[in-house]
Amino acid sequence: MSFETISVIGLGYIGLPTAAVFASRKKKVVGVDVNQKAVDIINRGEIHIVEPDLDMVVHAAVTEGYLRATSQPEAADAFLIAVPTPFKDDHEPDLSYIESASKAIAPVLKKGDLVILESTSPVGATEQMAVWLAEARPDLSFPQARGEMSDIRVAHCPERVLPGHVLRELVQNDRVIGGMTPKCSEAAVRLYKTFVEGECIITSARTAEMCKLTENSFRDVNIAFANELSIICDKLDINVWELIRLANRHPRVNILQPGPGVGGHCIAVDPWFIVSKTPEQARLIRTAREVNDGKREWVINKVKLAVADFLQANPEKTTKNVTIACFGLAFKPDIDDLRESPAFEITKKIAGFHSGPVLAIEPNISDLPSDCLNLTLVDLEVGIRSSDLKVILVKHKEFHLLDEPHGVYVDTQGLWSGL
Ligand SMILES: NC(=O)c1ccc[n+]([C@@H]2O[C@H](COP(=O)([O-])OP(=O)(O)OC[C@H]3O[C@@H](n4cnc5c(N)ncnc54)[C@H](O)[C@@H]3O)[C@@H](O)[C@H]2O)c1
């Protein structure tokens, strides 16, 4: 069957660009979000998230009548679920958003529909979603009961776009398509081929779930290796950046760069979904998470030691008049996103324990969030001029040419130490 109407559930960083790209291919798209504010903004042809060029695509899609947002699910031929999948305090995945999204679309499902879970999910979540749908609609059949004969097709198709490049990557990236049966996969491929120019590769739903988690765990483990090296090298008085440069001269070695930890809402989250399913087996993946999370405390300790060194070299000063400047708050270079950012966490903690002034230099934002007590956002020039101790946390392009300060500093990015 062809997909005349497509419904995207969850209009955030993934769902809204996906909805807009379908609409740009002249498909009728109904976007559903529980956030009424987001719904209203989108229906005005505007956007509530930051992503280059998305405003133009959404504006055109809404103005031409292909995209409409609502808070109540409506009938459609295909449903794509792109709701959050965070973890709980104990690192167990929180599937409650998927559960409520499935329960919300169940009443409008009809024979022949396709339901795709796009949210990053632990292995088994797609099957669980199909169970929730079946419980809500005993009058329809689902793949877990009727296989290829089912009324409803169900698949998992994880998203791997890079924020900042979403519109291009949505179209160009290869896509892993994990149907609960081969027919489910075929239906999902037909849907994605509306706009995907990359290859659509078919597998099972469980493998597709594990594939997305594997990609991010691979990154996390490799970053943990670099972070652990940085701590070992510090102990042994070896410059880790020089070491990595030298080791990478080996034709089959490619070590990543250390930093203050791992941020963002994917790499620091997804490995836990593997650990929670297989705690006995996922030893390396768990340790990598712990190494990367532990790097924050290590950096904070370095800052405390640097303050002590500074005071020793400047006995006329007391802690109260040592000004610390933290360079960079975002979770990676040249973006404005502070969510799950180790740099931001470290800066807030420094502001929490240090009795003197703490300055934040983040060229990509104009205001600090409200929970930033004792922290002052200043521009680069003020930060350089007024600080006694500089802490480099993110390698934003504005910092590349900063002169190395005399005396103590903490450089988690190899900006000066790496030369
Ligand atoms: N952001 C990324 O770069 C990225 C990349 C790959 C995969 N993912 C995955 O995609 C999924 C979505 O992530 P995101 O970044 O778009 O999240 P987001 O928080 O930006 O957007 C999710 C949206 O879903 C809405 N929502 C929540 N519950 C709902 C419900 N029951 N019905 C309808 N709407 C609901 C929220 O209001 C929100 O607007 C997550 O599983 C995430 O891990 C994200």
mmCIF file of C-alpha atoms and ligand atoms in Angstrom, residues 8-17 31-36 38 42 48-49 51 70-71 73 81-86 96-105 117-121 158-164 166 212 216 265-266 269-270 273 331 337 339, ligand 1:
data_model
loop_
_atom_site.group_PDB
_atom_site.id
_atom_site.type_symbol
_atom_site.label_atom_id
_atom_site.label_comp_id
_atom_site.label_asym_id
_atom_site.label_seq_id
_atom_site.Cartn_x
_atom_site.Cartn_y
_atom_site.Cartn_z
ATOM 1 C CA VAL A 8 4.972 11.557 13.558
ATOM 2 C CA ILE A 9 4.560 11.214 17.337
ATOM 3 C CA GLY A 10 6.950 13.487 19.251
ATOM 4 C CA LEU A 11 8.022 16.664 17.456
ATOM 5 C CA GLY A 12 11.445 17.246 18.991
ATOM 6 C CA TYR A 13 14.973 17.203 17.567
ATOM 7 C CA ILE A 14 14.250 13.985 15.630
ATOM 8 C CA GLY A 15 10.490 13.999 15.033
ATOM 9 C CA LEU A 16 10.089 17.537 13.713
ATOM 10 C CA PRO A 17 12.809 17.354 11.012
ATOM 11 C CA GLY A 31 2.630 15.765 13.785
ATOM 12 C CA VAL A 32 1.553 14.890 17.316
ATOM 13 C CA ASP A 33 3.088 16.264 20.489
ATOM 14 C CA VAL A 34 1.899 16.421 24.088
ATOM 15 C CA ASN A 35 3.543 19.835 24.402
ATOM 16 C CA GLN A 36 0.767 22.245 23.329
ATOM 17 C CA ALA A 38 5.325 23.206 20.526
ATOM 18 C CA ILE A 42 4.713 24.602 14.575
ATOM 19 C CA HIS A 48 10.844 25.496 18.916
ATOM 20 C CA ILE A 49 14.242 23.788 18.552
ATOM 21 C CA GLU A 51 18.547 23.185 13.845
ATOM 22 C CA THR A 70 -1.917 18.489 16.965
ATOM 23 C CA SER A 71 -1.920 17.121 20.495
ATOM 24 C CA PRO A 73 -3.426 11.428 17.392
ATOM 25 C CA ILE A 81 7.260 7.307 17.202
ATOM 26 C CA ALA A 82 10.108 9.664 18.146
ATOM 27 C CA VAL A 83 9.518 10.315 21.843
ATOM 28 C CA PRO A 84 12.259 10.548 24.503
ATOM 29 C CA THR A 85 13.859 7.409 25.960
ATOM 30 C CA PRO A 86 15.834 8.611 28.986
ATOM 31 C CA SER A 96 7.029 5.274 29.777
ATOM 32 C CA TYR A 97 7.036 7.769 26.861
ATOM 33 C CA ILE A 98 6.873 4.921 24.330
ATOM 34 C CA GLU A 99 4.107 3.308 26.363
ATOM 35 C CA SER A 100 1.956 6.427 26.451
ATOM 36 C CA ALA A 101 2.614 7.197 22.768
ATOM 37 C CA SER A 102 1.553 3.637 21.797
ATOM 38 C CA LYS A 103 -1.553 3.860 23.942
ATOM 39 C CA ALA A 104 -2.382 7.226 22.375
ATOM 40 C CA ILE A 105 -2.181 6.004 18.771
ATOM 41 C CA LEU A 117 9.595 3.021 16.651
ATOM 42 C CA GLU A 118 12.371 5.535 15.922
ATOM 43 C CA SER A 119 13.322 6.311 19.516
ATOM 44 C CA THR A 120 16.636 4.823 20.648
ATOM 45 C CA SER A 121 15.518 1.777 22.596
ATOM 46 C CA PRO A 158 16.785 3.958 14.744
ATOM 47 C CA GLU A 159 17.885 7.470 13.912
ATOM 48 C CA ARG A 160 21.581 8.356 13.776
ATOM 49 C CA VAL A 161 21.592 11.957 12.539
ATOM 50 C CA LEU A 162 24.080 14.500 13.859
ATOM 51 C CA PRO A 163 22.499 17.607 15.427
ATOM 52 C CA GLY A 164 23.408 20.620 13.301
ATOM 53 C CA VAL A 166 20.005 16.774 10.553
ATOM 54 C CA LYS A 212 22.032 1.909 17.440
ATOM 55 C CA ASN A 216 27.102 4.868 20.623
ATOM 56 C CA HIS A 265 21.806 12.728 25.274
ATOM 57 C CA CYS A 266 22.971 9.751 23.213
ATOM 58 C CA VAL A 269 22.819 7.374 27.812
ATOM 59 C CA ASP A 270 22.547 4.561 25.267
ATOM 60 C CA PHE A 273 20.499 0.291 27.804
ATOM 61 C CA PHE A 331 28.640 19.494 25.499
ATOM 62 C CA ASP A 337 23.496 22.934 23.838
ATOM 63 C CA ARG A 339 22.092 19.601 28.234
HETATM 64 N N1 LIG B 1 18.508 14.343 19.361
HETATM 65 C C1 LIG B 1 19.327 13.525 18.734
HETATM 66 O O1 LIG B 1 20.379 13.925 18.249
HETATM 67 C C2 LIG B 1 18.992 12.059 18.557
HETATM 68 C C3 LIG B 1 19.726 11.313 17.637
HETATM 69 C C4 LIG B 1 19.376 9.980 17.454
HETATM 70 C C5 LIG B 1 18.350 9.414 18.192
HETATM 71 N N2 LIG B 1 17.664 10.174 19.104
HETATM 72 C C6 LIG B 1 16.579 9.521 19.841
HETATM 73 O O2 LIG B 1 15.341 9.984 19.328
HETATM 74 C C7 LIG B 1 14.355 10.019 20.360
HETATM 75 C C8 LIG B 1 13.758 11.409 20.449
HETATM 76 O O3 LIG B 1 14.803 12.302 20.791
HETATM 77 P P1 LIG B 1 14.679 13.879 20.602
HETATM 78 O O4 LIG B 1 16.050 14.422 20.755
HETATM 79 O O5 LIG B 1 13.897 14.184 19.358
HETATM 80 O O6 LIG B 1 13.796 14.240 21.877
HETATM 81 P P2 LIG B 1 13.070 15.635 22.191
HETATM 82 O O7 LIG B 1 12.960 15.712 23.656
HETATM 83 O O8 LIG B 1 13.719 16.729 21.419
HETATM 84 O O9 LIG B 1 11.615 15.429 21.533
HETATM 85 C C9 LIG B 1 10.680 14.503 21.988
HETATM 86 C C10 LIG B 1 9.292 15.106 21.850
HETATM 87 O O10 LIG B 1 8.356 14.098 22.191
HETATM 88 C C11 LIG B 1 7.278 14.739 22.869
HETATM 89 N N3 LIG B 1 6.537 13.704 23.601
HETATM 90 C C12 LIG B 1 6.822 13.092 24.765
HETATM 91 N N4 LIG B 1 5.915 12.170 25.057
HETATM 92 C C13 LIG B 1 5.011 12.181 24.070
HETATM 93 C C14 LIG B 1 3.829 11.438 23.791
HETATM 94 N N5 LIG B 1 3.404 10.488 24.612
HETATM 95 N N6 LIG B 1 3.142 11.722 22.667
HETATM 96 C C15 LIG B 1 3.566 12.712 21.815
HETATM 97 N N7 LIG B 1 4.683 13.430 22.036
HETATM 98 C C16 LIG B 1 5.396 13.167 23.125
HETATM 99 C C17 LIG B 1 7.938 15.781 23.712
HETATM 100 O O11 LIG B 1 7.040 16.799 24.094
HETATM 101 C C18 LIG B 1 9.024 16.284 22.757
HETATM 102 O O12 LIG B 1 8.593 17.394 21.984
HETATM 103 C C19 LIG B 1 15.080 9.577 21.638
HETATM 104 O O13 LIG B 1 14.909 8.196 21.808
HETATM 105 C C20 LIG B 1 16.529 9.862 21.321
HETATM 106 O O14 LIG B 1 17.407 9.047 22.050
HETATM 107 C C21 LIG B 1 17.952 11.483 19.285
#
